[in-house]
GROMACS .gro file of C-alpha atoms in nm:
model
  435
    1UNK     CA    1   0.000  -0.012  -0.026
    2UNK     CA    2   0.157   0.403  -0.087
    3UNK     CA    3   0.207   0.605   0.183
    4UNK     CA    4  -0.046   0.811   0.036
    5UNK     CA    5  -0.349   0.607   0.095
    6UNK     CA    6  -0.197   0.531   0.420
    7UNK     CA    7  -0.204   0.875   0.510
    8UNK     CA    8  -0.522   0.919   0.380
    9UNK     CA    9  -0.659   0.673   0.613
   10UNK     CA   10  -0.442   0.800   0.941
   11UNK     CA   11  -0.707   0.947   1.183
   12UNK     CA   12  -0.585   1.315   1.210
   13UNK     CA   13  -0.444   1.432   1.570
   14UNK     CA   14  -0.683   1.676   1.784
   15UNK     CA   15  -0.525   2.036   1.782
   16UNK     CA   16  -0.709   2.174   2.059
   17UNK     CA   17  -0.967   2.079   2.293
   18UNK     CA   18  -1.260   2.169   2.081
   19UNK     CA   19  -1.135   1.865   1.866
   20UNK     CA   20  -1.181   1.597   2.101
   21UNK     CA   21  -1.585   1.639   2.135
   22UNK     CA   22  -1.580   1.495   2.463
   23UNK     CA   23  -1.717   1.679   2.819
   24UNK     CA   24  -1.427   1.871   2.972
   25UNK     CA   25  -1.572   1.656   3.259
   26UNK     CA   26  -1.434   1.341   3.165
   27UNK     CA   27  -1.123   1.436   3.013
   28UNK     CA   28  -1.008   1.632   3.289
   29UNK     CA   29  -1.060   1.317   3.564
   30UNK     CA   30  -0.887   1.116   3.312
   31UNK     CA   31  -0.612   1.327   3.370
   32UNK     CA   32  -0.603   1.297   3.755
   33UNK     CA   33  -0.699   0.955   3.742
   34UNK     CA   34  -0.355   0.900   3.563
   35UNK     CA   35  -0.164   1.142   3.710
   36UNK     CA   36  -0.268   0.960   4.076
   37UNK     CA   37  -0.238   0.614   3.898
   38UNK     CA   38   0.072   0.590   3.692
   39UNK     CA   39   0.256   0.868   3.915
   40UNK     CA   40   0.363   1.092   3.644
   41UNK     CA   41   0.409   1.481   3.634
   42UNK     CA   42   0.562   1.634   3.372
   43UNK     CA   43   0.346   1.747   3.039
   44UNK     CA   44   0.556   1.556   2.794
   45UNK     CA   45   0.532   1.222   3.010
   46UNK     CA   46   0.159   1.282   3.068
   47UNK     CA   47   0.074   1.307   2.705
   48UNK     CA   48   0.266   0.951   2.605
   49UNK     CA   49   0.007   0.788   2.904
   50UNK     CA   50  -0.297   1.012   2.736
   51UNK     CA   51  -0.193   0.996   2.413
   52UNK     CA   52  -0.301   1.297   2.310
   53UNK     CA   53  -0.049   1.579   2.185
   54UNK     CA   54   0.154   1.809   2.449
   55UNK     CA   55  -0.049   2.111   2.345
   56UNK     CA   56  -0.379   1.964   2.434
   57UNK     CA   57  -0.285   1.773   2.735
   58UNK     CA   58  -0.141   2.129   2.786
   59UNK     CA   59  -0.471   2.307   2.811
   60UNK     CA   60  -0.630   1.980   3.030
   61UNK     CA   61  -0.319   2.072   3.273
   62UNK     CA   62  -0.460   2.485   3.237
   63UNK     CA   63  -0.767   2.355   3.333
   64UNK     CA   64  -0.725   2.157   3.633
   65UNK     CA   65  -0.449   2.420   3.775
   66UNK     CA   66  -0.714   2.693   3.734
   67UNK     CA   67  -0.973   2.461   3.949
   68UNK     CA   68  -0.668   2.382   4.220
   69UNK     CA   69  -0.681   2.029   4.119
   70UNK     CA   70  -0.321   2.051   4.012
   71UNK     CA   71  -0.026   2.314   4.159
   72UNK     CA   72   0.300   2.348   3.968
   73UNK     CA   73   0.598   2.176   4.205
   74UNK     CA   74   0.811   2.487   4.101
   75UNK     CA   75   1.105   2.264   3.997
   76UNK     CA   76   1.170   2.266   3.611
   77UNK     CA   77   1.337   1.935   3.578
   78UNK     CA   78   1.678   1.932   3.394
   79UNK     CA   79   1.663   1.600   3.229
   80UNK     CA   80   1.338   1.708   3.057
   81UNK     CA   81   1.428   2.039   2.901
   82UNK     CA   82   1.362   2.192   3.204
   83UNK     CA   83   1.022   2.128   3.158
   84UNK     CA   84   0.764   2.200   3.460
   85UNK     CA   85   0.650   1.953   3.728
   86UNK     CA   86   0.291   1.903   3.859
   87UNK     CA   87   0.093   1.767   4.104
   88UNK     CA   88  -0.229   1.672   4.269
   89UNK     CA   89  -0.351   1.926   4.502
   90UNK     CA   90  -0.516   1.719   4.811
   91UNK     CA   91  -0.872   1.854   4.624
   92UNK     CA   92  -0.698   1.734   4.318
   93UNK     CA   93  -0.635   1.349   4.474
   94UNK     CA   94  -0.961   1.337   4.663
   95UNK     CA   95  -1.145   1.448   4.293
   96UNK     CA   96  -0.920   1.119   4.165
   97UNK     CA   97  -1.007   0.850   4.435
   98UNK     CA   98  -1.404   1.016   4.394
   99UNK     CA   99  -1.341   0.999   3.989
  100UNK     CA  100  -1.218   0.643   4.014
  101UNK     CA  101  -1.444   0.491   4.239
  102UNK     CA  102  -1.694   0.613   3.930
  103UNK     CA  103  -1.512   0.407   3.683
  104UNK     CA  104  -1.155   0.265   3.701
  105UNK     CA  105  -1.053   0.371   3.342
  106UNK     CA  106  -0.741   0.584   3.332
  107UNK     CA  107  -0.444   0.653   3.031
  108UNK     CA  108  -0.580   0.665   2.656
  109UNK     CA  109  -0.860   0.934   2.631
  110UNK     CA  110  -1.074   0.779   2.392
  111UNK     CA  111  -1.184   0.813   2.066
  112UNK     CA  112  -1.609   0.964   2.101
  113UNK     CA  113  -1.798   0.680   1.865
  114UNK     CA  114  -1.915   0.969   1.614
  115UNK     CA  115  -1.522   1.008   1.576
  116UNK     CA  116  -1.440   0.644   1.520
  117UNK     CA  117  -1.720   0.598   1.280
  118UNK     CA  118  -1.547   0.917   1.020
  119UNK     CA  119  -1.215   0.658   1.100
  120UNK     CA  120  -1.396   0.306   1.019
  121UNK     CA  121  -1.507   0.472   0.679
  122UNK     CA  122  -1.185   0.648   0.581
  123UNK     CA  123  -1.044   0.261   0.622
  124UNK     CA  124  -1.337   0.114   0.580
  125UNK     CA  125  -1.272  -0.338   0.433
  126UNK     CA  126  -1.513  -0.267   0.167
  127UNK     CA  127  -1.266   0.019  -0.002
  128UNK     CA  128  -0.995  -0.301  -0.050
  129UNK     CA  129  -0.974  -0.400  -0.398
  130UNK     CA  130  -0.799  -0.748  -0.379
  131UNK     CA  131  -0.646  -0.834  -0.726
  132UNK     CA  132  -0.615  -1.199  -0.851
  133UNK     CA  133  -0.245  -1.200  -0.802
  134UNK     CA  134  -0.265  -1.105  -0.446
  135UNK     CA  135  -0.543  -1.350  -0.399
  136UNK     CA  136  -0.346  -1.652  -0.561
  137UNK     CA  137   0.022  -1.470  -0.409
  138UNK     CA  138  -0.177  -1.541  -0.055
  139UNK     CA  139  -0.306  -1.915  -0.151
  140UNK     CA  140   0.002  -1.981  -0.303
  141UNK     CA  141   0.046  -2.304  -0.026
  142UNK     CA  142  -0.308  -2.425  -0.157
  143UNK     CA  143  -0.378  -2.631  -0.458
  144UNK     CA  144  -0.704  -2.511  -0.553
  145UNK     CA  145  -0.897  -2.545  -0.920
  146UNK     CA  146  -0.871  -2.158  -1.134
  147UNK     CA  147  -1.285  -2.187  -1.064
  148UNK     CA  148  -1.277  -2.125  -0.712
  149UNK     CA  149  -1.027  -1.808  -0.756
  150UNK     CA  150  -1.291  -1.670  -0.966
  151UNK     CA  151  -1.596  -1.731  -0.726
  152UNK     CA  152  -1.346  -1.612  -0.429
  153UNK     CA  153  -1.232  -1.342  -0.595
  154UNK     CA  154  -1.511  -1.050  -0.621
  155UNK     CA  155  -1.639  -1.212  -0.265
  156UNK     CA  156  -1.367  -1.045  -0.074
  157UNK     CA  157  -1.354  -0.727  -0.307
  158UNK     CA  158  -1.715  -0.666  -0.240
  159UNK     CA  159  -1.657  -0.690   0.166
  160UNK     CA  160  -2.006  -0.885   0.211
  161UNK     CA  161  -2.060  -1.192   0.391
  162UNK     CA  162  -1.934  -1.525   0.251
  163UNK     CA  163  -2.028  -1.918   0.317
  164UNK     CA  164  -1.789  -2.198   0.266
  165UNK     CA  165  -1.961  -2.518   0.244
  166UNK     CA  166  -1.829  -2.846   0.144
  167UNK     CA  167  -1.731  -3.171   0.315
  168UNK     CA  168  -1.480  -3.176   0.609
  169UNK     CA  169  -1.074  -3.180   0.535
  170UNK     CA  170  -1.071  -2.987   0.215
  171UNK     CA  171  -0.884  -2.618   0.367
  172UNK     CA  172  -1.226  -2.420   0.467
  173UNK     CA  173  -1.005  -2.310   0.694
  174UNK     CA  174  -0.667  -2.277   0.519
  175UNK     CA  175  -0.890  -2.070   0.245
  176UNK     CA  176  -1.019  -1.825   0.532
  177UNK     CA  177  -0.640  -1.741   0.683
  178UNK     CA  178  -0.591  -1.738   0.257
  179UNK     CA  179  -0.767  -1.436   0.255
  180UNK     CA  180  -0.703  -1.274   0.577
  181UNK     CA  181  -0.339  -1.261   0.434
  182UNK     CA  182  -0.457  -1.135   0.098
  183UNK     CA  183  -0.558  -0.773   0.231
  184UNK     CA  184  -0.254  -0.709   0.349
  185UNK     CA  185  -0.266  -0.349   0.421
  186UNK     CA  186  -0.312  -0.151   0.808
  187UNK     CA  187  -0.619  -0.013   0.962
  188UNK     CA  188  -0.599   0.186   1.292
  189UNK     CA  189  -0.779   0.038   1.569
  190UNK     CA  190  -0.860   0.287   1.864
  191UNK     CA  191  -0.798   0.208   2.204
  192UNK     CA  192  -1.133   0.272   2.390
  193UNK     CA  193  -1.392   0.455   2.237
  194UNK     CA  194  -1.675   0.641   2.451
  195UNK     CA  195  -2.070   0.642   2.404
  196UNK     CA  196  -2.276   0.820   2.677
  197UNK     CA  197  -2.027   0.939   2.917
  198UNK     CA  198  -1.903   0.568   2.903
  199UNK     CA  199  -1.614   0.388   2.802
  200UNK     CA  200  -1.567   0.023   2.632
  201UNK     CA  201  -1.193  -0.036   2.536
  202UNK     CA  202  -1.159  -0.200   2.194
  203UNK     CA  203  -0.759  -0.246   2.135
  204UNK     CA  204  -0.714  -0.566   2.226
  205UNK     CA  205  -0.363  -0.715   2.184
  206UNK     CA  206  -0.474  -1.089   2.149
  207UNK     CA  207  -0.704  -0.968   1.841
  208UNK     CA  208  -0.480  -0.697   1.701
  209UNK     CA  209  -0.132  -0.704   1.540
  210UNK     CA  210   0.059  -0.357   1.650
  211UNK     CA  211   0.281  -0.235   1.341
  212UNK     CA  212   0.585  -0.090   1.451
  213UNK     CA  213   0.589   0.300   1.406
  214UNK     CA  214   0.854   0.462   1.191
  215UNK     CA  215   1.074   0.603   1.413
  216UNK     CA  216   1.218   0.845   1.119
  217UNK     CA  217   1.170   1.211   1.349
  218UNK     CA  218   1.433   1.269   1.619
  219UNK     CA  219   1.140   1.525   1.736
  220UNK     CA  220   0.943   1.337   1.943
  221UNK     CA  221   0.662   1.641   1.925
  222UNK     CA  222   0.613   1.624   1.553
  223UNK     CA  223   0.645   1.255   1.516
  224UNK     CA  224   0.353   1.196   1.777
  225UNK     CA  225   0.150   1.467   1.588
  226UNK     CA  226   0.149   1.199   1.243
  227UNK     CA  227  -0.165   1.055   1.335
  228UNK     CA  228  -0.406   1.043   1.650
  229UNK     CA  229  -0.225   0.857   1.918
  230UNK     CA  230  -0.548   0.718   2.086
  231UNK     CA  231  -0.492   0.493   1.767
  232UNK     CA  232  -0.246   0.180   1.703
  233UNK     CA  233  -0.120   0.125   1.367
  234UNK     CA  234  -0.252  -0.267   1.309
  235UNK     CA  235  -0.238  -0.496   1.083
  236UNK     CA  236  -0.655  -0.563   0.915
  237UNK     CA  237  -0.741  -0.831   1.284
  238UNK     CA  238  -0.905  -1.115   1.161
  239UNK     CA  239  -1.111  -1.271   1.430
  240UNK     CA  240  -1.180  -1.675   1.435
  241UNK     CA  241  -1.415  -1.838   1.628
  242UNK     CA  242  -1.514  -2.226   1.652
  243UNK     CA  243  -1.801  -2.452   1.816
  244UNK     CA  244  -1.687  -2.214   2.127
  245UNK     CA  245  -1.904  -1.926   1.984
  246UNK     CA  246  -2.217  -1.793   2.174
  247UNK     CA  247  -2.460  -1.544   2.124
  248UNK     CA  248  -2.353  -1.386   2.428
  249UNK     CA  249  -1.982  -1.325   2.313
  250UNK     CA  250  -2.142  -1.096   2.058
  251UNK     CA  251  -2.259  -0.854   2.343
  252UNK     CA  252  -2.047  -0.598   2.496
  253UNK     CA  253  -1.894  -0.747   2.837
  254UNK     CA  254  -1.929  -0.507   3.154
  255UNK     CA  255  -1.625  -0.519   3.383
  256UNK     CA  256  -1.831  -0.472   3.742
  257UNK     CA  257  -1.514  -0.399   3.905
  258UNK     CA  258  -1.378  -0.136   3.716
  259UNK     CA  259  -1.698   0.031   3.571
  260UNK     CA  260  -1.590  -0.021   3.154
  261UNK     CA  261  -1.678  -0.210   2.914
  262UNK     CA  262  -1.468  -0.428   2.681
  263UNK     CA  263  -1.576  -0.447   2.298
  264UNK     CA  264  -1.771  -0.787   2.188
  265UNK     CA  265  -1.606  -0.973   1.909
  266UNK     CA  266  -1.715  -0.826   1.588
  267UNK     CA  267  -1.630  -0.469   1.679
  268UNK     CA  268  -1.248  -0.601   1.761
  269UNK     CA  269  -1.260  -0.689   1.419
  270UNK     CA  270  -1.366  -0.381   1.203
  271UNK     CA  271  -1.158  -0.313   0.891
  272UNK     CA  272  -1.095  -0.668   0.896
  273UNK     CA  273  -1.253  -1.073   0.873
  274UNK     CA  274  -1.440  -1.252   1.176
  275UNK     CA  275  -1.422  -1.598   1.093
  276UNK     CA  276  -1.712  -1.848   1.202
  277UNK     CA  277  -1.539  -2.175   1.186
  278UNK     CA  278  -1.740  -2.481   1.213
  279UNK     CA  279  -2.078  -2.316   1.189
  280UNK     CA  280  -2.328  -2.595   1.290
  281UNK     CA  281  -2.130  -2.757   1.608
  282UNK     CA  282  -2.167  -2.476   1.841
  283UNK     CA  283  -2.426  -2.450   2.125
  284UNK     CA  284  -2.683  -2.236   1.950
  285UNK     CA  285  -2.852  -2.347   1.651
  286UNK     CA  286  -2.704  -2.190   1.348
  287UNK     CA  287  -3.022  -2.016   1.225
  288UNK     CA  288  -3.020  -1.788   1.547
  289UNK     CA  289  -2.636  -1.757   1.493
  290UNK     CA  290  -2.732  -1.612   1.135
  291UNK     CA  291  -3.025  -1.410   1.271
  292UNK     CA  292  -2.788  -1.223   1.497
  293UNK     CA  293  -2.602  -1.156   1.214
  294UNK     CA  294  -2.882  -1.000   0.993
  295UNK     CA  295  -2.921  -0.611   1.077
  296UNK     CA  296  -2.536  -0.599   1.099
  297UNK     CA  297  -2.490  -0.800   0.769
  298UNK     CA  298  -2.755  -0.616   0.555
  299UNK     CA  299  -2.710  -0.264   0.705
  300UNK     CA  300  -2.378  -0.223   0.823
  301UNK     CA  301  -2.381  -0.159   1.160
  302UNK     CA  302  -2.477  -0.328   1.473
  303UNK     CA  303  -2.684  -0.249   1.797
  304UNK     CA  304  -2.529  -0.317   2.127
  305UNK     CA  305  -2.678  -0.220   2.516
  306UNK     CA  306  -2.549  -0.073   2.814
  307UNK     CA  307  -2.593  -0.212   3.173
  308UNK     CA  308  -2.855   0.074   3.146
  309UNK     CA  309  -3.047  -0.095   2.901
  310UNK     CA  310  -2.967   0.189   2.642
  311UNK     CA  311  -2.940   0.060   2.292
  312UNK     CA  312  -2.712   0.234   2.057
  313UNK     CA  313  -2.538   0.155   1.719
  314UNK     CA  314  -2.186   0.071   1.616
  315UNK     CA  315  -2.037   0.093   1.289
  316UNK     CA  316  -2.052  -0.274   1.111
  317UNK     CA  317  -1.760  -0.313   0.877
  318UNK     CA  318  -1.631  -0.688   0.856
  319UNK     CA  319  -1.606  -0.951   0.600
  320UNK     CA  320  -1.799  -1.212   0.779
  321UNK     CA  321  -1.684  -1.595   0.654
  322UNK     CA  322  -1.888  -1.894   0.749
  323UNK     CA  323  -1.763  -2.207   0.723
  324UNK     CA  324  -1.935  -2.521   0.722
  325UNK     CA  325  -1.936  -2.930   0.636
  326UNK     CA  326  -2.317  -2.908   0.670
  327UNK     CA  327  -2.520  -2.871   0.296
  328UNK     CA  328  -2.683  -2.493   0.369
  329UNK     CA  329  -3.014  -2.611   0.326
  330UNK     CA  330  -3.003  -2.817   0.607
  331UNK     CA  331  -2.900  -2.595   0.847
  332UNK     CA  332  -3.070  -2.245   0.717
  333UNK     CA  333  -3.389  -2.132   0.600
  334UNK     CA  334  -3.376  -1.980   0.264
  335UNK     CA  335  -3.412  -1.574   0.427
  336UNK     CA  336  -3.142  -1.594   0.607
  337UNK     CA  337  -2.966  -1.797   0.270
  338UNK     CA  338  -3.048  -1.520   0.089
  339UNK     CA  339  -2.879  -1.248   0.328
  340UNK     CA  340  -2.542  -1.418   0.271
  341UNK     CA  341  -2.447  -1.255  -0.015
  342UNK     CA  342  -2.194  -1.502  -0.157
  343UNK     CA  343  -2.222  -1.871  -0.116
  344UNK     CA  344  -1.889  -2.084  -0.228
  345UNK     CA  345  -1.838  -2.492  -0.203
  346UNK     CA  346  -1.557  -2.639  -0.147
  347UNK     CA  347  -1.526  -2.941  -0.327
  348UNK     CA  348  -1.264  -3.248  -0.256
  349UNK     CA  349  -0.963  -3.194  -0.529
  350UNK     CA  350  -0.973  -3.423  -0.883
  351UNK     CA  351  -0.732  -3.732  -0.899
  352UNK     CA  352  -0.490  -3.468  -1.078
  353UNK     CA  353  -0.475  -3.262  -0.811
  354UNK     CA  354  -0.506  -3.534  -0.549
  355UNK     CA  355  -0.173  -3.631  -0.700
  356UNK     CA  356  -0.004  -3.244  -0.722
  357UNK     CA  357  -0.098  -3.205  -0.332
  358UNK     CA  358   0.062  -3.543  -0.222
  359UNK     CA  359   0.374  -3.423  -0.432
  360UNK     CA  360   0.382  -3.098  -0.269
  361UNK     CA  361   0.363  -3.234   0.063
  362UNK     CA  362   0.583  -3.579  -0.016
  363UNK     CA  363   0.895  -3.278  -0.088
  364UNK     CA  364   0.823  -3.035   0.174
  365UNK     CA  365   0.870  -3.379   0.426
  366UNK     CA  366   1.128  -3.549   0.213
  367UNK     CA  367   0.950  -3.801   0.197
  368UNK     CA  368   1.060  -3.999  -0.182
  369UNK     CA  369   0.782  -4.090  -0.395
  370UNK     CA  370   0.704  -4.453  -0.536
  371UNK     CA  371   0.516  -4.491  -0.827
  372UNK     CA  372   0.378  -4.906  -0.717
  373UNK     CA  373   0.301  -4.710  -0.438
  374UNK     CA  374   0.091  -4.416  -0.567
  375UNK     CA  375  -0.076  -4.685  -0.830
  376UNK     CA  376  -0.131  -4.934  -0.534
  377UNK     CA  377  -0.304  -4.588  -0.371
  378UNK     CA  378  -0.543  -4.509  -0.695
  379UNK     CA  379  -0.626  -4.847  -0.795
  380UNK     CA  380  -0.677  -5.043  -0.471
  381UNK     CA  381  -0.727  -4.787  -0.149
  382UNK     CA  382  -0.949  -4.547  -0.333
  383UNK     CA  383  -1.247  -4.741  -0.510
  384UNK     CA  384  -1.299  -4.882  -0.152
  385UNK     CA  385  -1.400  -4.496  -0.083
  386UNK     CA  386  -1.563  -4.494  -0.423
  387UNK     CA  387  -1.250  -4.274  -0.527
  388UNK     CA  388  -1.323  -3.966  -0.300
  389UNK     CA  389  -1.033  -3.744  -0.212
  390UNK     CA  390  -0.987  -3.537   0.017
  391UNK     CA  391  -0.722  -3.188   0.047
  392UNK     CA  392  -0.631  -3.333   0.410
  393UNK     CA  393  -0.551  -3.714   0.307
  394UNK     CA  394  -0.228  -3.668   0.157
  395UNK     CA  395  -0.061  -3.495   0.503
  396UNK     CA  396  -0.229  -3.745   0.710
  397UNK     CA  397  -0.120  -4.045   0.497
  398UNK     CA  398   0.282  -3.934   0.488
  399UNK     CA  399   0.275  -3.856   0.794
  400UNK     CA  400   0.168  -4.139   0.930
  401UNK     CA  401   0.422  -4.306   0.676
  402UNK     CA  402   0.729  -4.080   0.859
  403UNK     CA  403   0.607  -4.183   1.178
  404UNK     CA  404   0.592  -4.550   1.093
  405UNK     CA  405   0.938  -4.522   0.943
  406UNK     CA  406   1.084  -4.350   1.230
  407UNK     CA  407   0.978  -4.589   1.467
  408UNK     CA  408   1.143  -4.877   1.286
  409UNK     CA  409   1.434  -4.719   1.249
  410UNK     CA  410   1.391  -4.717   0.841
  411UNK     CA  411   1.504  -4.451   0.616
  412UNK     CA  412   1.217  -4.261   0.488
  413UNK     CA  413   1.004  -4.463   0.216
  414UNK     CA  414   0.673  -4.509   0.008
  415UNK     CA  415   0.554  -4.905  -0.003
  416UNK     CA  416   0.237  -5.063  -0.023
  417UNK     CA  417   0.230  -5.234   0.288
  418UNK     CA  418   0.281  -4.861   0.447
  419UNK     CA  419   0.014  -4.726   0.307
  420UNK     CA  420  -0.270  -4.984   0.408
  421UNK     CA  421  -0.114  -4.920   0.732
  422UNK     CA  422  -0.182  -4.494   0.706
  423UNK     CA  423  -0.503  -4.584   0.539
  424UNK     CA  424  -0.588  -4.789   0.843
  425UNK     CA  425  -0.562  -4.532   1.042
  426UNK     CA  426  -0.761  -4.301   0.837
  427UNK     CA  427  -1.078  -4.444   0.842
  428UNK     CA  428  -1.251  -4.657   1.151
  429UNK     CA  429  -1.436  -4.957   0.990
  430UNK     CA  430  -1.805  -4.986   1.110
  431UNK     CA  431  -1.793  -5.340   1.332
  432UNK     CA  432  -2.062  -5.501   1.513
  433UNK     CA  433  -2.019  -5.462   1.866
  434UNK     CA  434  -2.159  -5.770   2.064
  435UNK     CA  435  -2.363  -5.647   2.378
   0.00000   0.00000   0.00000
């Protein structure tokens, strides 16, 4: 991605308190709580702690001084360019403790929800244009039929929902991860957002991969104002959930001790991908899960609720990929299927692609190919299962043969006998159990 695009997408830093669009009381209290909890006494350190430019931080400090909540220590710190130190007055400490009792949140100043909406538009996943080369490059380690890329390309570029279905073991999860890799650029994730005076933390190091900031300008003041430091520059996020996904994981998480909220998974995945793997294995019926997504998928907005019961809208800007081993007609009604924009069947490979995958895995695992063994596999073993090939089988069979060779203390090799032993572990025979 070129730098021009990056600059257009970057959230501009606030220049004045007016730009913040937050209540002055909330900002002042966060300053007091941060100074109390982090024991910072210099404006330069405080500006880093609350992620605001120095001039805006100084405005907040001056306001707190006027209210007799802060006082200058009267000492200039020689190590910090003769910077003035500040400390909480007794009144300031009392106010900080009172504010902490209402909400433990301190540190990075939150971004108002309306300001965050503008940033979501600037970096929308729907603005992404994926080329065939990008998609092929990201899927390079997979052997896929051309027709599948023909379907996947427009689906990813549209940034709309995708349902991948088909028999297990054919790489639906690998394809989902390949799509993620194809996106390849960065977004700005807010550390926290604010709505109706409530703080919702969004940035999550488990979900978000922060990108190192180029420190090409030795002047820290100028460097800090390249973009709004209340955001973290990250790779486009990917959230992957499987059988553990439940409807309450899509709600705001309230922390009663800190009296703050944590964003749900789909809000954390804004600007990226949300993968629901193994749909149909969750405790909730698939129809219920999709019903929960209907409004977000159709209207690009989600509705969340505070503890008070108040509901509010947040942007929904996520490429949702559902992946299932079931046929869609078994788990959804037609109304739900209509709402999922792209339906893509992921089938097992044909014999030619199966052999390509087999050769690729063998080369990677340093297992020499043996023609007699391959003929035995294709002419004797596969007819037993109606010649149905799956992408996982080459890895399974070759790894089994490697394990046998390691155990027997013989060089890696393929023989019809070793394939028979590996095959026996791939399928469990139905046997009559005598009770």
